[in-house]
Amino acid sequence: MSEEKITEQSLQIQEEYTDMLKDILLIRAGGKQPKAMVRTYGCQQNVADSEKIKGMLEKMDCGLTENPEEADIIIFNTCAVREHAEDRVFGNVGALKAYKRKKPSLLIGLCGCMMEQQHIADRIRKSFPYVGLVFGTHAIHKFPELLYHSVTTGKRTIERGNDDGKIYEGLPIHRDGSFKGWLSIMYGCDNFCTYCIVPHVRGRERSRKHSVILNEAKSMIAAGYKEITLLGQNVNSYGKGLEEKTNFASLLRDTANIEGDFWLRFMTSHPKDASKEMIDIMAENSKICNHLHLPFQCGSDRVLKRMNRRYTVEKYLEIANYAKSKIPDLSLTSDVIVGFPGETYEDFQQTLELIKEVEFTSLFTFIYSPRVGTPAAQFDDPYSHREKAEWMGELLKVQEKIAAKRCAGMVGKQYRVLVEEQAKEGVLNARTQNNIVVELKAPAEYIGTFQNVEITEARNWILRGQIV
Ligand code: SAH
Ligand code: SF4
Ligand code: F3S
């Protein structure tokens, strides 16, 4: 039987569980509409997964809530990328105990990347007996069955680590936003950077079909979405392993060519695979935002090698400079790790040099966090957290100056923006194509629309503008 048939069949089974759950959850909630709260930690990939979990809950006739007091089901979708992320989850799960005591029928479930680690599952088993359901990233499509098992037996249900490498298309989805939406184009990661847990918890890289992605994009645009972000851990290797011959550049071109007034973003690009072809397509098509998130992690070749990143600073600069030369007003942004095991102050200075040379619009900066089971966790790590934090302080000062200069250079110019949200009373936040936030004085009806603005003021890296 073909793989598609198998996934179709197993989703049909899930629909049957979904139907059975409608009555069961209603009765458990005392005849009122049951309410579910889904809280997401971590990256956009998790946000996209939570949208599927919410979609499945809605099919069970559950309402969604942000308020744990009124919830009958609470699901935390967790992130394992750094220790801090895991600590937050443990702290917040601990706080759920009080809700469970008040409402014994409350079903508490944990899912996502943390749950794919044995030591975490063990800790939950031992220390959090009131957690009734645990499932990993590979079991999302089975959520109805697992929930059914948990509520009907009253026993703790744990499902993890069964990556069958399949892609389950056709899951229901509840999108959080009405004009900005996420679109996963691939799952997993094969790169095994030595510091990173993601390949261990998300499994091997696999791409969705070109036509399936295009159809989803078309239906989002038809539903009024103004911005779509294509998602993957390494979008540049999109298409590997598919029968059809395709790659990220052609997917990007075909998506941008869909009719309609919308913007297209994508993340994350890996410098080792980012192609000039992709950059040419960005340059040719005005719907593809002039923003490239291209994580460099470290400015020292010696450290990059030990990170298993498989590019050099020279190669990084070549692709970054090519992008800058081709795409007008491009924003380059990046991720940086400070204090990788064995990184010296001299290595770190090379990171600062790279930042000064490229002049990133903004940076996501992280102090290295050891992850159980990754090679780097075994490397010698002679510098203290305090020293690393001092280096980080130095880096942030350098970046602040660069960002302030960039923002100051925008004053007096006009940009098209997508108005996103209310910042405070009478003030809205909008975003330029190159991913810079502009504060506007405008009524809330403008949220979700494109506007042309003139930048009137730059305060450090906060821009103010007015609609023209
Ligand atoms: N696939 C993306 C990144 C996913 S994780 C990429 O390759 O760019 C997001 C970021 O978290 C990484 O870019 C890295 O900067 C950071 N990160 C990952 N593991 C980390 C760790 N163990 N300690 C500190 N930062 C880490
Ligand atoms: Fe982690 Fe590297 Fe994969 Fe990104 S490319 S998810 S940093 S292993
Ligand atoms: Fe975290 Fe998993 Fe994303 S570990 S960063 S939520 S892929």
mmCIF file of N, CA and C in Angstrom, residues 312-378:
data_model
loop_
_atom_site.group_PDB
_atom_site.id
_atom_site.type_symbol
_atom_site.label_atom_id
_atom_site.label_comp_id
_atom_site.label_asym_id
_atom_site.label_seq_id
_atom_site.Cartn_x
_atom_site.Cartn_y
_atom_site.Cartn_z
ATOM 1 N N THR A 312 32.566 28.246 6.116
ATOM 2 C CA THR A 312 33.586 29.090 6.734
ATOM 3 C C THR A 312 33.063 30.522 6.763
ATOM 4 N N VAL A 313 33.756 31.373 7.498
ATOM 5 C CA VAL A 313 33.376 32.780 7.535
ATOM 6 C C VAL A 313 33.423 33.354 6.121
ATOM 7 N N GLU A 314 34.430 32.950 5.354
ATOM 8 C CA GLU A 314 34.559 33.460 3.984
ATOM 9 C C GLU A 314 33.332 33.098 3.146
ATOM 10 N N LYS A 315 32.908 31.838 3.265
ATOM 11 C CA LYS A 315 31.732 31.373 2.502
ATOM 12 C C LYS A 315 30.488 32.143 2.969
ATOM 13 N N TYR A 316 30.378 32.366 4.277
ATOM 14 C CA TYR A 316 29.225 33.101 4.803
ATOM 15 C C TYR A 316 29.185 34.507 4.213
ATOM 16 N N LEU A 317 30.353 35.170 4.237
ATOM 17 C CA LEU A 317 30.403 36.551 3.739
ATOM 18 C C LEU A 317 30.097 36.607 2.249
ATOM 19 N N GLU A 318 30.517 35.575 1.542
ATOM 20 C CA GLU A 318 30.270 35.570 0.094
ATOM 21 C C GLU A 318 28.758 35.593 -0.176
ATOM 22 N N ILE A 319 28.027 34.730 0.528
ATOM 23 C CA ILE A 319 26.584 34.656 0.263
ATOM 24 C C ILE A 319 25.871 35.894 0.820
ATOM 25 N N ALA A 320 26.312 36.369 2.000
ATOM 26 C CA ALA A 320 25.689 37.572 2.587
ATOM 27 C C ALA A 320 25.930 38.786 1.693
ATOM 28 N N ASN A 321 27.148 38.924 1.192
ATOM 29 C CA ASN A 321 27.452 40.079 0.343
ATOM 30 C C ASN A 321 26.742 39.990 -1.004
ATOM 31 N N TYR A 322 26.615 38.777 -1.510
ATOM 32 C CA TYR A 322 25.879 38.604 -2.774
ATOM 33 C C TYR A 322 24.426 39.066 -2.576
ATOM 34 N N ALA A 323 23.833 38.631 -1.460
ATOM 35 C CA ALA A 323 22.440 39.012 -1.179
ATOM 36 C C ALA A 323 22.317 40.530 -1.056
ATOM 37 N N LYS A 324 23.257 41.134 -0.342
ATOM 38 C CA LYS A 324 23.212 42.599 -0.180
ATOM 39 C C LYS A 324 23.331 43.321 -1.519
ATOM 40 N N SER A 325 24.183 42.793 -2.393
ATOM 41 C CA SER A 325 24.418 43.476 -3.669
ATOM 42 C C SER A 325 23.215 43.333 -4.596
ATOM 43 N N LYS A 326 22.427 42.270 -4.430
ATOM 44 C CA LYS A 326 21.323 42.008 -5.359
ATOM 45 C C LYS A 326 19.995 42.573 -4.886
ATOM 46 N N ILE A 327 19.798 42.615 -3.551
ATOM 47 C CA ILE A 327 18.463 42.938 -3.032
ATOM 48 C C ILE A 327 18.495 44.310 -2.369
ATOM 49 N N PRO A 328 17.815 45.289 -2.959
ATOM 50 C CA PRO A 328 17.869 46.634 -2.398
ATOM 51 C C PRO A 328 17.309 46.665 -0.971
ATOM 52 N N ASP A 329 17.984 47.420 -0.115
ATOM 53 C CA ASP A 329 17.508 47.661 1.244
ATOM 54 C C ASP A 329 17.297 46.369 2.048
ATOM 55 N N LEU A 330 18.094 45.363 1.758
ATOM 56 C CA LEU A 330 17.963 44.065 2.429
ATOM 57 C C LEU A 330 18.250 44.171 3.931
ATOM 58 N N SER A 331 17.438 43.485 4.727
ATOM 59 C CA SER A 331 17.790 43.264 6.137
ATOM 60 C C SER A 331 18.369 41.872 6.271
ATOM 61 N N LEU A 332 19.550 41.811 6.835
ATOM 62 C CA LEU A 332 20.109 40.517 7.200
ATOM 63 C C LEU A 332 19.975 40.381 8.707
ATOM 64 N N THR A 333 19.442 39.245 9.150
ATOM 65 C CA THR A 333 19.390 38.985 10.580
ATOM 66 C C THR A 333 20.024 37.622 10.820
ATOM 67 N N SER A 334 20.315 37.340 12.093
ATOM 68 C CA SER A 334 21.082 36.119 12.335
ATOM 69 C C SER A 334 20.910 35.625 13.771
ATOM 70 N N ASP A 335 21.313 34.371 13.975
ATOM 71 C CA ASP A 335 21.411 33.804 15.321
ATOM 72 C C ASP A 335 22.895 33.687 15.667
ATOM 73 N N VAL A 336 23.233 33.952 16.922
ATOM 74 C CA VAL A 336 24.613 33.859 17.383
ATOM 75 C C VAL A 336 24.666 33.094 18.692
ATOM 76 N N ILE A 337 25.611 32.200 18.799
ATOM 77 C CA ILE A 337 25.844 31.520 20.076
ATOM 78 C C ILE A 337 27.143 32.076 20.672
ATOM 79 N N VAL A 338 27.082 32.499 21.907
ATOM 80 C CA VAL A 338 28.273 32.994 22.598
ATOM 81 C C VAL A 338 28.687 31.935 23.630
ATOM 82 N N GLY A 339 29.996 31.631 23.641
ATOM 83 C CA GLY A 339 30.503 30.729 24.673
ATOM 84 C C GLY A 339 30.331 29.254 24.352
ATOM 85 N N PHE A 340 30.404 28.908 23.073
ATOM 86 C CA PHE A 340 30.439 27.488 22.708
ATOM 87 C C PHE A 340 31.638 26.851 23.413
ATOM 88 N N PRO A 341 31.549 25.576 23.839
ATOM 89 C CA PRO A 341 32.650 24.968 24.601
ATOM 90 C C PRO A 341 33.998 25.105 23.870
ATOM 91 N N GLY A 342 34.963 25.675 24.564
ATOM 92 C CA GLY A 342 36.291 25.833 23.986
ATOM 93 C C GLY A 342 36.468 27.115 23.199
ATOM 94 N N GLU A 343 35.390 27.888 23.027
ATOM 95 C CA GLU A 343 35.515 29.179 22.344
ATOM 96 C C GLU A 343 36.339 30.111 23.228
ATOM 97 N N THR A 344 37.360 30.745 22.644
ATOM 98 C CA THR A 344 38.195 31.660 23.424
ATOM 99 C C THR A 344 37.735 33.100 23.190
ATOM 100 N N TYR A 345 38.315 34.004 23.973
ATOM 101 C CA TYR A 345 37.977 35.412 23.788
ATOM 102 C C TYR A 345 38.381 35.873 22.388
ATOM 103 N N GLU A 346 39.470 35.302 21.859
ATOM 104 C CA GLU A 346 39.913 35.651 20.494
ATOM 105 C C GLU A 346 38.882 35.188 19.465
ATOM 106 N N ASP A 347 38.371 33.968 19.657
ATOM 107 C CA ASP A 347 37.298 33.494 18.759
ATOM 108 C C ASP A 347 36.115 34.457 18.818
ATOM 109 N N PHE A 348 35.762 34.830 20.038
ATOM 110 C CA PHE A 348 34.616 35.715 20.229
ATOM 111 C C PHE A 348 34.831 37.062 19.533
ATOM 112 N N GLN A 349 36.072 37.559 19.583
ATOM 113 C CA GLN A 349 36.357 38.822 18.892
ATOM 114 C C GLN A 349 36.090 38.707 17.393
ATOM 115 N N GLN A 350 36.313 37.513 16.850
ATOM 116 C CA GLN A 350 36.030 37.303 15.420
ATOM 117 C C GLN A 350 34.523 37.347 15.143
ATOM 118 N N THR A 351 33.754 36.913 16.124
ATOM 119 C CA THR A 351 32.289 37.058 15.999
ATOM 120 C C THR A 351 31.927 38.544 15.918
ATOM 121 N N LEU A 352 32.556 39.344 16.797
ATOM 122 C CA LEU A 352 32.270 40.790 16.760
ATOM 123 C C LEU A 352 32.673 41.397 15.414
ATOM 124 N N GLU A 353 33.809 40.951 14.894
ATOM 125 C CA GLU A 353 34.250 41.490 13.591
ATOM 126 C C GLU A 353 33.240 41.180 12.493
ATOM 127 N N LEU A 354 32.731 39.961 12.516
ATOM 128 C CA LEU A 354 31.746 39.578 11.506
ATOM 129 C C LEU A 354 30.479 40.430 11.636
ATOM 130 N N ILE A 355 30.059 40.660 12.876
ATOM 131 C CA ILE A 355 28.855 41.478 13.101
ATOM 132 C C ILE A 355 29.071 42.894 12.556
ATOM 133 N N LYS A 356 30.271 43.437 12.817
ATOM 134 C CA LYS A 356 30.547 44.796 12.335
ATOM 135 C C LYS A 356 30.610 44.838 10.818
ATOM 136 N N GLU A 357 31.158 43.808 10.239
ATOM 137 C CA GLU A 357 31.305 43.812 8.781
ATOM 138 C C GLU A 357 29.948 43.683 8.085
ATOM 139 N N VAL A 358 29.108 42.760 8.561
ATOM 140 C CA VAL A 358 27.828 42.513 7.861
ATOM 141 C C VAL A 358 26.795 43.585 8.204
ATOM 142 N N GLU A 359 26.860 44.151 9.399
ATOM 143 C CA GLU A 359 25.873 45.123 9.881
ATOM 144 C C GLU A 359 24.461 44.544 9.837
ATOM 145 N N PHE A 360 24.215 43.566 10.697
ATOM 146 C CA PHE A 360 22.906 42.928 10.772
ATOM 147 C C PHE A 360 21.872 43.914 11.293
ATOM 148 N N THR A 361 20.649 43.794 10.792
ATOM 149 C CA THR A 361 19.559 44.634 11.286
ATOM 150 C C THR A 361 19.215 44.252 12.722
ATOM 151 N N SER A 362 19.169 42.944 12.978
ATOM 152 C CA SER A 362 18.980 42.505 14.360
ATOM 153 C C SER A 362 19.557 41.104 14.533
ATOM 154 N N LEU A 363 19.785 40.742 15.792
ATOM 155 C CA LEU A 363 20.393 39.442 16.097
ATOM 156 C C LEU A 363 19.620 38.745 17.203
ATOM 157 N N PHE A 364 19.492 37.440 17.087
ATOM 158 C CA PHE A 364 19.024 36.623 18.200
ATOM 159 C C PHE A 364 20.263 36.015 18.838
ATOM 160 N N THR A 365 20.499 36.361 20.094
ATOM 161 C CA THR A 365 21.770 35.979 20.713
ATOM 162 C C THR A 365 21.528 35.005 21.862
ATOM 163 N N PHE A 366 22.358 33.975 21.923
ATOM 164 C CA PHE A 366 22.166 32.939 22.942
ATOM 165 C C PHE A 366 23.498 32.586 23.576
ATOM 166 N N ILE A 367 23.503 32.441 24.891
ATOM 167 C CA ILE A 367 24.669 31.848 25.549
ATOM 168 C C ILE A 367 24.534 30.342 25.402
ATOM 169 N N TYR A 368 25.633 29.702 25.057
ATOM 170 C CA TYR A 368 25.607 28.249 24.829
ATOM 171 C C TYR A 368 24.991 27.516 26.020
ATOM 172 N N SER A 369 24.136 26.564 25.711
ATOM 173 C CA SER A 369 23.473 25.769 26.747
ATOM 174 C C SER A 369 23.676 24.280 26.427
ATOM 175 N N PRO A 370 24.341 23.528 27.306
ATOM 176 C CA PRO A 370 24.603 22.115 26.993
ATOM 177 C C PRO A 370 23.306 21.307 26.929
ATOM 178 N N ARG A 371 23.191 20.447 25.929
ATOM 179 C CA ARG A 371 22.006 19.609 25.732
ATOM 180 C C ARG A 371 22.391 18.146 25.855
ATOM 181 N N VAL A 372 21.698 17.450 26.697
ATOM 182 C CA VAL A 372 22.000 16.030 26.928
ATOM 183 C C VAL A 372 21.950 15.252 25.605
ATOM 184 N N GLY A 373 22.998 14.474 25.340
ATOM 185 C CA GLY A 373 22.991 13.623 24.152
ATOM 186 C C GLY A 373 23.611 14.254 22.923
ATOM 187 N N THR A 374 23.984 15.555 23.015
ATOM 188 C CA THR A 374 24.646 16.183 21.865
ATOM 189 C C THR A 374 26.153 16.125 22.075
ATOM 190 N N PRO A 375 26.942 16.050 20.988
ATOM 191 C CA PRO A 375 28.399 15.934 21.141
ATOM 192 C C PRO A 375 29.036 17.083 21.930
ATOM 193 N N ALA A 376 28.563 18.316 21.707
ATOM 194 C CA ALA A 376 29.225 19.455 22.350
ATOM 195 C C ALA A 376 29.106 19.408 23.867
ATOM 196 N N ALA A 377 28.088 18.722 24.367
ATOM 197 C CA ALA A 377 27.916 18.629 25.820
ATOM 198 C C ALA A 377 29.076 17.874 26.469
ATOM 199 N N GLN A 378 29.824 17.130 25.641
ATOM 200 C CA GLN A 378 30.991 16.386 26.157
ATOM 201 C C GLN A 378 32.300 17.181 25.997
#
